Tab-separated table of C-alpha atoms in Angstrom:
chain	number	residue	atom	x	y	z
Q	20	MET	CA	-38.956	-8.627	16.181
Q	21	ALA	CA	-36.398	-9.326	13.467
Q	22	ASP	CA	-37.526	-11.404	10.501
Q	23	SER	CA	-35.352	-14.544	10.631
Q	24	SER	CA	-36.053	-15.223	6.959
Q	25	VAL	CA	-34.239	-12.052	5.868
Q	26	ARG	CA	-30.603	-12.720	5.081
Q	27	ARG	CA	-28.048	-10.770	7.126
Q	28	PHE	CA	-25.412	-9.739	4.647
Q	29	GLN	CA	-21.721	-9.609	5.477
Q	30	THR	CA	-18.670	-8.642	3.466
Q	31	PRO	CA	-17.590	-11.268	0.904
Q	32	ARG	CA	-14.721	-13.485	2.016
Q	33	GLY	CA	-11.372	-11.771	1.675
Q	34	THR	CA	-12.802	-8.247	1.820
Q	35	ARG	CA	-13.301	-5.848	4.716
Q	36	ASP	CA	-15.019	-2.639	5.701
Q	37	LEU	CA	-12.569	0.186	6.272
Q	38	LEU	CA	-13.896	1.646	9.511
Q	39	PRO	CA	-13.097	5.189	10.674
Q	40	VAL	CA	-10.252	4.068	12.958
Q	41	ASP	CA	-8.707	2.143	10.028
Q	42	TYR	CA	-9.323	4.968	7.573
Q	43	THR	CA	-7.358	7.368	9.752
Q	44	VAL	CA	-4.306	5.102	9.554
Q	45	HIS	CA	-4.694	4.580	5.792
Q	46	ALA	CA	-5.052	8.322	5.220
Q	47	ARG	CA	-1.882	8.970	7.194
Q	48	ILE	CA	0.052	6.425	5.100
Q	49	LEU	CA	-1.242	7.917	1.851
Q	50	ASP	CA	-0.416	11.455	2.979
Q	51	HIS	CA	3.192	10.429	3.572
Q	52	ALA	CA	3.307	8.471	0.312
Q	53	ARG	CA	2.011	11.417	-1.720
Q	54	GLU	CA	4.540	13.761	-0.120
Q	55	GLN	CA	7.513	11.457	-0.764
Q	56	ALA	CA	6.363	10.972	-4.375
Q	57	ARG	CA	6.058	14.747	-4.803
Q	58	LEU	CA	9.586	15.273	-3.471
Q	59	ALA	CA	10.885	12.843	-6.108
Q	60	GLY	CA	8.986	14.535	-8.954
Q	61	PHE	CA	6.165	12.019	-9.486
Q	62	GLY	CA	2.758	13.040	-10.834
Q	63	PHE	CA	-0.403	11.045	-10.154
Q	64	ILE	CA	-2.398	8.836	-12.493
Q	65	GLU	CA	-5.591	6.814	-12.027
Q	66	PRO	CA	-6.330	4.110	-14.615
Q	67	PRO	CA	-9.739	2.384	-14.724
Q	68	THR	CA	-10.640	-0.372	-12.273
Q	69	PHE	CA	-10.999	-2.940	-15.068
Q	70	GLU	CA	-9.011	-3.506	-18.255
Q	71	TYR	CA	-9.002	-5.997	-21.094
Q	72	ALA	CA	-7.930	-9.293	-19.538
Q	73	ASP	CA	-5.281	-9.838	-22.220
Q	74	LEU	CA	-3.359	-6.795	-20.955
Q	75	PHE	CA	-2.502	-8.682	-17.768
Q	76	ALA	CA	-2.087	-12.043	-19.480
Q	77	ARG	CA	0.526	-10.575	-21.835
Q	78	GLY	CA	2.120	-8.176	-19.372
Q	79	VAL	CA	2.127	-10.039	-16.076
Q	80	GLY	CA	2.691	-13.446	-17.662
Q	81	GLU	CA	0.552	-16.427	-18.650
Q	82	GLY	CA	2.328	-18.732	-16.200
Q	83	THR	CA	2.015	-16.574	-13.108
Q	84	ASP	CA	-0.341	-17.311	-10.220
Q	85	ILE	CA	-2.046	-13.955	-10.825
Q	86	VAL	CA	-3.108	-14.844	-14.348
Q	87	GLU	CA	-3.730	-18.555	-13.809
Q	88	LYS	CA	-5.525	-18.478	-10.452
Q	89	GLU	CA	-6.177	-15.005	-9.071
Q	90	MET	CA	-7.737	-12.667	-11.651
Q	91	TYR	CA	-11.394	-11.744	-11.512
Q	92	ILE	CA	-12.330	-12.152	-15.196
Q	93	PHE	CA	-15.738	-11.519	-16.747
Q	94	ASP	CA	-17.388	-10.961	-20.133
Q	95	ASP	CA	-19.323	-7.724	-20.400
Q	96	ARG	CA	-22.551	-7.324	-22.369
Q	97	GLY	CA	-20.626	-6.354	-25.465
Q	98	GLY	CA	-18.694	-9.610	-25.399
Q	99	ASP	CA	-15.379	-8.084	-24.284
Q	100	ARG	CA	-13.302	-10.177	-21.891
Q	101	LEU	CA	-12.368	-7.902	-19.002
Q	102	ALA	CA	-10.562	-8.257	-15.685
Q	103	LEU	CA	-10.576	-6.345	-12.438
Q	104	ARG	CA	-7.127	-4.843	-11.977
Q	105	PRO	CA	-4.826	-7.408	-10.210
Q	106	GLU	CA	-1.822	-5.041	-10.122
Q	107	GLY	CA	-0.992	-1.488	-11.183
Q	108	THR	CA	2.102	-1.577	-13.383
Q	109	ALA	CA	0.567	-3.058	-16.535
Q	110	SER	CA	-2.268	-0.482	-16.455
Q	111	VAL	CA	0.149	2.426	-16.054
Q	112	CYS	CA	2.320	1.143	-18.900
Q	113	ARG	CA	-0.768	0.796	-21.095
Q	114	ALA	CA	-1.635	4.435	-20.294
Q	115	TYR	CA	1.944	5.490	-21.125
Q	116	LEU	CA	1.525	3.944	-24.578
Q	117	GLN	CA	-2.061	5.007	-25.220
Q	118	HIS	CA	-1.459	8.672	-24.405
Q	119	GLY	CA	1.839	9.064	-26.249
Q	120	MET	CA	3.875	9.746	-23.126
Q	121	ALA	CA	7.025	8.678	-24.948
Q	122	ASN	CA	6.924	12.181	-26.463
Q	123	LEU	CA	7.270	13.763	-23.012
Q	124	SER	CA	10.503	14.406	-21.176
Q	125	GLN	CA	11.835	11.039	-20.004
Q	126	PRO	CA	11.615	9.388	-17.585
Q	127	VAL	CA	7.898	9.847	-17.079
Q	128	LYS	CA	7.316	9.510	-13.335
Q	129	LEU	CA	3.836	8.338	-12.340
Q	130	ALA	CA	2.401	7.501	-8.913
Q	131	TYR	CA	-0.980	6.017	-7.984
Q	132	HIS	CA	-3.090	4.584	-5.179
Q	133	LEU	CA	-5.672	2.092	-6.413
Q	134	PRO	CA	-7.884	-0.799	-5.318
Q	135	ILE	CA	-6.360	-4.122	-6.387
Q	136	PHE	CA	-8.336	-7.367	-6.800
Q	137	ARG	CA	-6.946	-10.896	-6.512
Q	138	TYR	CA	-8.771	-14.116	-5.791
Q	139	GLU	CA	-6.375	-15.660	-3.287
Q	140	ARG	CA	-6.457	-17.225	0.154
Q	141	PRO	CA	-7.161	-14.471	2.716
Q	142	GLN	CA	-4.645	-14.279	5.571
Q	143	ALA	CA	-2.956	-11.726	7.818
Q	144	GLY	CA	-2.423	-8.535	5.829
Q	145	ARG	CA	-3.701	-10.081	2.589
Q	146	PHE	CA	-7.170	-9.472	1.180
Q	147	ARG	CA	-8.960	-10.163	-2.093
Q	148	GLN	CA	-9.452	-6.424	-2.395
Q	149	HIS	CA	-6.682	-4.238	-1.068
Q	150	THR	CA	-5.310	-0.771	-1.741
Q	151	GLN	CA	-1.928	-0.313	-3.345
Q	152	PHE	CA	0.276	2.739	-3.557
Q	153	GLY	CA	2.810	2.502	-6.344
Q	154	VAL	CA	5.224	4.438	-8.504
Q	155	GLU	CA	6.520	3.854	-12.026
Q	156	ALA	CA	9.441	5.628	-13.731
Q	157	ILE	CA	9.271	4.853	-17.458
Q	158	GLY	CA	11.503	5.674	-20.401
Q	159	VAL	CA	15.056	5.636	-18.980
Q	160	ARG	CA	17.419	2.842	-17.989
Q	161	ASP	CA	19.853	4.293	-15.472
Q	162	PRO	CA	21.268	2.838	-12.219
Q	163	ALA	CA	20.750	6.231	-10.563
Q	164	LEU	CA	17.014	5.998	-11.333
Q	165	ASP	CA	16.822	2.513	-9.810
Q	166	ALA	CA	18.451	3.870	-6.651
Q	167	GLU	CA	16.094	6.876	-6.582
Q	168	VAL	CA	13.009	4.649	-6.721
Q	169	ILE	CA	14.351	2.411	-3.946
Q	170	ASP	CA	15.260	5.522	-1.940
Q	171	LEU	CA	11.689	6.821	-2.306
Q	172	GLY	CA	10.316	3.601	-0.838
Q	173	TRP	CA	12.845	3.653	2.001
Q	174	ARG	CA	12.129	7.305	2.868
Q	175	LEU	CA	8.410	6.557	2.855
Q	176	ALA	CA	8.860	3.803	5.435
Q	177	GLU	CA	11.153	6.035	7.494
Q	178	SER	CA	8.760	8.994	7.356
Q	179	LEU	CA	6.055	6.809	8.904
Q	180	GLY	CA	8.369	6.048	11.814
Q	181	LEU	CA	8.932	2.377	10.967
Q	182	ARG	CA	11.985	0.823	12.564
Q	183	ASP	CA	13.886	-2.440	12.152
Q	184	LEU	CA	13.402	-2.724	8.401
Q	185	LYS	CA	15.837	-3.843	5.746
Q	186	ILE	CA	16.101	-3.665	1.965
Q	187	LEU	CA	16.651	-6.955	0.148
Q	188	LEU	CA	18.344	-6.426	-3.230
Q	189	ASN	CA	19.203	-8.613	-6.199
Q	190	SER	CA	19.665	-8.588	-9.947
Q	191	ILE	CA	17.874	-11.219	-12.010
Q	192	GLY	CA	19.478	-10.105	-15.265
Q	193	ASP	CA	17.590	-10.229	-18.544
Q	194	ILE	CA	16.594	-12.844	-21.108
Q	195	GLU	CA	20.164	-13.216	-22.343
Q	196	ASP	CA	21.512	-13.724	-18.832
Q	197	ARG	CA	18.868	-16.316	-18.057
Q	198	ARG	CA	19.483	-18.271	-21.252
Q	199	SER	CA	22.591	-19.817	-19.728
Q	200	TYR	CA	21.408	-19.748	-16.122
Q	201	VAL	CA	17.949	-21.320	-16.223
Q	202	PRO	CA	19.071	-24.743	-17.545
Q	203	ARG	CA	21.506	-24.996	-14.621
Q	204	LEU	CA	18.766	-24.041	-12.176
Q	205	LYS	CA	16.337	-26.600	-13.610
Q	206	ALA	CA	19.024	-29.273	-13.436
Q	207	HIS	CA	19.508	-28.519	-9.747
Q	208	PHE	CA	15.824	-28.998	-8.886
Q	209	GLU	CA	15.010	-31.817	-11.326
Q	210	PRO	CA	16.133	-34.700	-9.069
Q	211	HIS	CA	13.835	-33.391	-6.319
Q	212	LEU	CA	10.646	-32.777	-8.314
Q	213	GLU	CA	8.700	-35.495	-6.519
Q	214	GLN	CA	9.589	-34.020	-3.133
Q	215	ILE	CA	8.908	-30.318	-3.663
Q	216	ALA	CA	5.495	-28.655	-3.312
Q	217	PRO	CA	3.014	-29.415	-6.144
Q	218	ASP	CA	2.658	-25.737	-7.092
Q	219	ASP	CA	6.449	-25.392	-7.315
Q	220	ARG	CA	6.607	-28.595	-9.335
Q	221	GLY	CA	4.376	-26.892	-11.899
Q	222	ARG	CA	6.611	-23.803	-11.924
Q	223	TRP	CA	9.758	-25.853	-12.572
Q	224	ASP	CA	9.145	-25.897	-16.318
Q	225	ARG	CA	7.525	-22.527	-16.989
Q	226	ALA	CA	8.999	-20.263	-14.248
Q	227	PRO	CA	11.845	-22.146	-12.522
Q	228	MET	CA	13.308	-19.038	-10.859
Q	229	ARG	CA	10.170	-18.831	-8.723
Q	230	LEU	CA	11.381	-21.931	-6.859
Q	231	LEU	CA	14.205	-19.891	-5.371
Q	232	ASP	CA	11.934	-17.759	-3.186
Q	233	SER	CA	9.227	-20.352	-2.510
Q	234	LYS	CA	8.078	-20.189	1.103
Q	235	ASP	CA	6.668	-23.720	1.059
Q	236	GLU	CA	8.472	-25.878	3.614
Q	237	ARG	CA	8.478	-28.801	1.179
Q	238	THR	CA	10.550	-26.828	-1.329
Q	239	ARG	CA	12.806	-24.760	0.902
Q	240	PRO	CA	15.297	-27.544	1.804
Q	241	PHE	CA	16.213	-27.918	-1.870
Q	242	GLN	CA	16.944	-24.219	-2.350
Q	243	GLU	CA	20.241	-24.705	-0.568
Q	244	GLY	CA	23.092	-25.093	-3.028
Q	245	ALA	CA	21.048	-23.878	-6.014
Q	246	PRO	CA	23.013	-21.838	-8.566
Q	247	ILE	CA	22.422	-18.100	-8.218
Q	248	ILE	CA	21.752	-15.697	-11.052
Q	249	THR	CA	24.385	-13.121	-10.073
Q	250	ASP	CA	27.078	-15.722	-10.803
Q	251	HIS	CA	25.780	-15.950	-14.370
Q	252	LEU	CA	25.273	-12.302	-15.325
Q	253	ARG	CA	26.950	-11.028	-18.468
Q	254	PRO	CA	29.613	-8.342	-17.801
Q	255	GLU	CA	27.280	-5.485	-18.797
Q	256	SER	CA	24.494	-6.759	-16.506
Q	257	ALA	CA	26.902	-7.236	-13.604
Q	258	ALA	CA	28.259	-3.716	-14.144
Q	259	TYR	CA	24.720	-2.292	-14.070
Q	260	TYR	CA	23.985	-4.065	-10.792
Q	261	ASP	CA	27.250	-2.813	-9.288
Q	262	ALA	CA	26.347	0.739	-10.321
Q	263	VAL	CA	22.940	0.480	-8.602
Q	264	LYS	CA	24.694	-0.513	-5.378
Q	265	VAL	CA	27.134	2.391	-5.682
Q	266	HIS	CA	24.238	4.856	-6.016
Q	267	LEU	CA	22.416	3.328	-3.033
Q	268	GLU	CA	25.571	3.714	-0.957
Q	269	ALA	CA	25.866	7.331	-2.077
Q	270	LEU	CA	22.292	7.907	-0.867
Q	271	GLY	CA	23.110	6.309	2.478
Q	272	ILE	CA	20.530	3.565	1.928
Q	273	PRO	CA	21.323	0.287	3.708
Q	274	PHE	CA	20.675	-2.910	1.778
Q	275	GLU	CA	21.258	-6.627	2.015
Q	276	GLU	CA	21.971	-8.630	-1.102
Q	277	ARG	CA	19.644	-11.615	-1.394
Q	278	PRO	CA	20.644	-13.847	-4.349
Q	279	THR	CA	17.386	-15.848	-4.139
Q	280	LEU	CA	15.122	-12.795	-4.461
Q	281	VAL	CA	13.313	-13.039	-7.810
Q	282	ARG	CA	9.787	-11.541	-7.315
Q	283	GLY	CA	6.672	-13.213	-8.686
Q	284	LEU	CA	5.872	-11.519	-12.004
Q	285	ASP	CA	7.309	-12.401	-15.396
Q	286	TYR	CA	8.025	-8.823	-16.450
Q	287	TYR	CA	10.882	-8.157	-13.993
Q	288	THR	CA	14.435	-7.734	-15.270
Q	289	HIS	CA	17.712	-6.720	-13.605
Q	290	THR	CA	17.114	-4.850	-10.327
Q	291	VAL	CA	14.568	-6.331	-7.891
Q	292	PHE	CA	14.071	-5.324	-4.272
Q	293	GLU	CA	11.861	-5.707	-1.211
Q	294	ILE	CA	11.524	-3.816	2.059
Q	295	VAL	CA	10.782	-6.226	4.904
Q	296	PRO	CA	10.996	-6.309	8.715
Q	297	ALA	CA	14.586	-6.974	9.810
Q	298	GLU	CA	13.702	-10.323	11.388
Q	299	ALA	CA	11.340	-11.419	8.633
Q	300	ASP	CA	11.340	-15.001	7.424
Q	301	GLY	CA	8.023	-15.600	5.713
Q	302	SER	CA	5.872	-14.829	2.707
Q	303	GLN	CA	3.398	-12.340	4.203
Q	304	VAL	CA	5.681	-9.675	5.648
Q	305	THR	CA	6.864	-7.682	2.634
Q	306	VAL	CA	5.689	-4.091	3.065
Q	307	LEU	CA	6.984	-2.686	-0.238
Q	308	ALA	CA	8.552	-4.332	-3.279
Q	309	GLY	CA	9.370	-3.750	-6.918
Q	310	GLY	CA	11.988	-3.762	-9.605
Q	311	ARG	CA	12.935	-3.022	-13.182
Q	312	TYR	CA	10.755	-4.225	-16.078
Q	313	ASP	CA	12.515	-3.271	-19.300
Q	314	GLY	CA	10.525	-5.704	-21.459
Q	315	LEU	CA	6.979	-5.077	-20.248
Q	316	ILE	CA	5.917	-2.314	-22.631
Q	317	GLU	CA	7.197	-4.314	-25.574
Q	318	GLN	CA	5.130	-7.312	-24.367
Q	319	ILE	CA	1.935	-5.233	-24.453
Q	320	GLY	CA	2.527	-3.938	-27.969
Q	321	GLY	CA	4.865	-0.962	-27.584
Q	322	PRO	CA	8.471	-0.358	-28.594
Q	323	PRO	CA	11.300	-1.465	-26.268
Q	324	THR	CA	10.962	0.907	-23.291
Q	325	PRO	CA	12.693	0.593	-19.912
Q	326	GLY	CA	10.880	1.105	-16.628
Q	327	ILE	CA	11.165	0.600	-12.896
Q	328	GLY	CA	8.710	0.903	-10.010
Q	329	PHE	CA	7.340	-0.511	-6.794
Q	330	GLY	CA	4.048	-1.336	-5.118
Q	331	MET	CA	3.107	-1.011	-1.458
Q	332	GLY	CA	0.038	-2.600	0.108
Q	333	ILE	CA	-1.604	-0.018	2.367
Q	334	GLU	CA	-3.122	-2.756	4.546
Q	335	ARG	CA	0.262	-4.434	4.973
Q	336	MET	CA	1.901	-1.130	5.885
Q	337	ALA	CA	-0.881	-0.374	8.381
Q	338	GLN	CA	-0.289	-3.773	9.956
Q	339	GLN	CA	3.407	-2.926	10.398
Q	340	LEU	CA	2.544	0.401	11.999
Q	341	ARG	CA	0.294	-1.353	14.497
Q	342	GLU	CA	2.884	-4.023	15.273
Q	343	GLN	CA	5.437	-1.317	16.022
Q	344	ASP	CA	2.971	0.673	18.173
Q	345	LEU	CA	2.965	3.580	15.747
Q	346	VAL	CA	-0.811	3.928	15.559
Q	347	THR	CA	-2.198	6.442	18.030
Q	348	ASP	CA	-5.804	6.572	19.178
Q	349	ASP	CA	-6.528	9.866	17.440
Q	350	ALA	CA	-9.294	8.852	15.063
Q	351	SER	CA	-11.868	11.246	16.544
Q	352	ALA	CA	-13.893	12.995	13.887
Q	353	VAL	CA	-14.270	16.104	16.056
Q	354	ASP	CA	-12.248	18.275	18.405
Q	355	VAL	CA	-15.257	19.844	20.169
Q	356	LEU	CA	-18.605	18.341	21.139
Q	357	ILE	CA	-21.364	20.763	22.174
Q	358	ALA	CA	-23.832	19.702	24.868
Q	359	ALA	CA	-27.086	21.715	24.812
Q	360	LEU	CA	-29.400	22.004	27.808
Q	361	GLY	CA	-32.678	23.898	28.039
Q	362	GLU	CA	-35.193	25.486	25.671
Q	363	GLY	CA	-33.617	26.987	22.556
Q	364	ALA	CA	-30.120	25.825	23.524
Q	365	ASP	CA	-29.926	23.347	20.619
Q	366	VAL	CA	-30.429	26.169	18.081
Q	367	ALA	CA	-27.696	28.222	19.696
Q	368	ALA	CA	-25.465	25.124	19.773
Q	369	SER	CA	-25.961	24.632	16.022
Q	370	ARG	CA	-24.978	28.236	15.381
Q	371	ILE	CA	-21.838	27.896	17.544
Q	372	ALA	CA	-20.855	24.614	15.850
Q	373	GLY	CA	-21.127	26.259	12.435
Q	374	GLU	CA	-18.937	29.164	13.518
Q	375	LEU	CA	-16.288	26.794	14.887
Q	376	ARG	CA	-16.227	24.764	11.681
Q	377	ARG	CA	-15.901	27.898	9.557
Q	378	ASN	CA	-12.791	28.694	11.597
Q	379	GLY	CA	-11.187	25.284	11.074
Q	380	ILE	CA	-12.222	23.624	14.343
Q	381	ALA	CA	-14.036	20.288	13.971
Q	382	ALA	CA	-17.238	20.451	16.016
Q	383	THR	CA	-20.593	18.727	16.334
Q	384	LEU	CA	-23.541	18.504	18.730
Q	385	ALA	CA	-24.492	15.788	21.207
Q	386	PHE	CA	-27.756	15.011	19.424
Q	387	GLY	CA	-30.819	13.337	20.881
Q	388	GLY	CA	-32.072	15.687	23.599
Q	389	ARG	CA	-30.533	13.645	26.423
Q	390	SER	CA	-29.541	14.764	29.914
Q	391	LEU	CA	-26.394	16.811	30.440
Q	392	LYS	CA	-24.741	13.837	32.135
Q	393	ALA	CA	-25.468	11.610	29.133
Q	394	GLN	CA	-24.225	14.259	26.696
Q	395	LEU	CA	-20.948	14.688	28.604
Q	396	ARG	CA	-20.543	10.918	28.715
Q	397	GLN	CA	-20.909	10.921	24.922
Q	398	ALA	CA	-18.310	13.695	24.683
Q	399	ASN	CA	-15.812	11.633	26.677
Q	400	ARG	CA	-16.433	8.542	24.552
Q	401	SER	CA	-16.207	10.484	21.288
Q	402	GLY	CA	-12.520	11.269	21.652
Q	403	ALA	CA	-13.171	15.017	21.454
Q	404	ARG	CA	-10.682	17.175	23.334
Q	405	PHE	CA	-13.220	19.738	24.535
Q	406	ALA	CA	-16.895	19.949	25.426
Q	407	LEU	CA	-18.879	23.156	25.208
Q	408	ILE	CA	-21.820	23.199	27.641
Q	409	ALA	CA	-24.516	25.424	26.173
Q	410	GLY	CA	-27.045	25.915	28.975
Q	411	ALA	CA	-30.115	28.074	28.260
Q	412	ARG	CA	-29.447	30.329	31.278
Q	413	ASP	CA	-25.768	30.887	30.412
Q	414	LEU	CA	-26.654	31.530	26.798
Q	415	SER	CA	-29.158	34.184	27.789
Q	416	GLU	CA	-26.306	35.933	29.609
Q	417	GLY	CA	-23.999	35.623	26.570
Q	418	GLN	CA	-21.841	32.909	28.180
Q	419	ILE	CA	-20.887	29.278	27.471
Q	420	THR	CA	-18.822	26.775	29.490
Q	421	VAL	CA	-15.668	25.167	28.035
Q	422	ARG	CA	-14.577	21.846	29.551
Q	423	ASN	CA	-11.168	20.271	28.868
Q	424	LEU	CA	-12.063	16.599	28.630
Q	425	GLU	CA	-8.507	15.486	29.357
Q	426	SER	CA	-8.060	17.453	32.618
Q	427	SER	CA	-11.761	18.021	33.536
Q	428	GLU	CA	-10.917	21.730	34.017
Q	429	GLN	CA	-13.694	24.058	32.901
Q	430	TRP	CA	-14.288	27.803	32.581
Q	431	SER	CA	-16.774	30.262	31.134
Q	432	VAL	CA	-16.196	32.408	28.046
Q	433	GLY	CA	-18.325	34.936	26.201
Q	434	LEU	CA	-20.172	33.708	23.120
Q	435	ASP	CA	-18.199	36.143	20.986
Q	436	ASP	CA	-14.942	34.686	22.355
Q	437	VAL	CA	-15.530	30.954	21.810
Q	438	VAL	CA	-13.442	30.656	18.654
Q	439	GLY	CA	-10.600	32.684	20.113
Q	440	ALA	CA	-10.695	30.750	23.386
Q	441	LEU	CA	-10.286	27.426	21.605
Q	442	THR	CA	-7.877	28.629	18.927
Q	443	ASP	CA	-5.555	30.966	20.828
Q	444	VAL	CA	-5.580	29.527	24.323
Q	445	THR	CA	-6.052	25.782	24.353
Q	446	TYR	CA	-6.730	24.475	20.867
Q	447	THR	CA	-3.846	23.237	18.742
Q	448	GLN	CA	-4.219	21.199	15.561
Q	449	PRO	CA	-2.975	17.619	16.243
Q	450	GLN	CA	0.137	16.753	14.232
Q	451	ASP	CA	1.464	13.458	12.919
């Protein structure tokens, strides 16, 4: 009888267990992401899970939701103020500085997949711990590089089979461009401050451009008629944005200009983009997003250094794959399950399973000493493609029975021919 006084633990709110069926989907996404990064010349980096909290305060921005509300911050025993990583770009830029990567051939192209931690309201596709794949190209400011990074993200989505997506594109200029633009934007929203959402009211003074892409229904009516940044770009900034679009067209990448797209972090400059479902109209549907951040490295103590990158939530991408019926039920851990029946059959089954595994065929036993019927029922439930029936009598005659679990067809093969029978006749490695 269970002790009712013992607490039954569950995952903390906003976190989840990644079960085998989920892991299969995540692994598939990461395999495609790694391959697309490799094709574009990116190497991989893995910064630590926690950093000094000031790195994110200075890099991401003191006025952002991440820094003000969402970081997991703690003091360690040595008195250092640390934070679990709330995003990847600042950590990668810190590594670029710390390890003297400015002395390497530029741009330095770095990719990563990391756990990310944010204390925010859990909802569909959003967790307090999630996994992010991202890329950063640091050291060069070139419209062709912006287009290449966007192209990488687009090809990644395409390689996974996703359909009905679109790229939203904008330029938010730089500090000089915003110097003349922001006062006009604030003047537009000022008469409506009492009517917009409280969080947006707080952003009006410190980050007014964030009001442009607010998804709060109390703010959205007042976005109409707001001045847009692309009308206030200096000639050199406008020319850069035009050049990015020319390179995207040369790559055959479709995009939709979205003048209200600003992204949520202070470090962005010039090019910003998102990949979203074609019919999207909400805050929780972005599958991949990023932009240029030419001032970030300077903000964390380095010399002026341009950079551009993107981040992709693996959980959000997995959700899109499921919504578009692109997740197949192929999460079985084995291809062959061996049912043993009779004295000494389990030992022979272990030997056969080992031989199959050494030859690249995933195999295991139906453990527990149950009846043949129960073992075959387990084989059918396991998702294995084949069952091997290792009966003591057949084994003594050097034979074993192969059953195709999809067609129920079965036949006998010699023990010396098991690997060949599965490899050359009926076994093929499942492909994506």
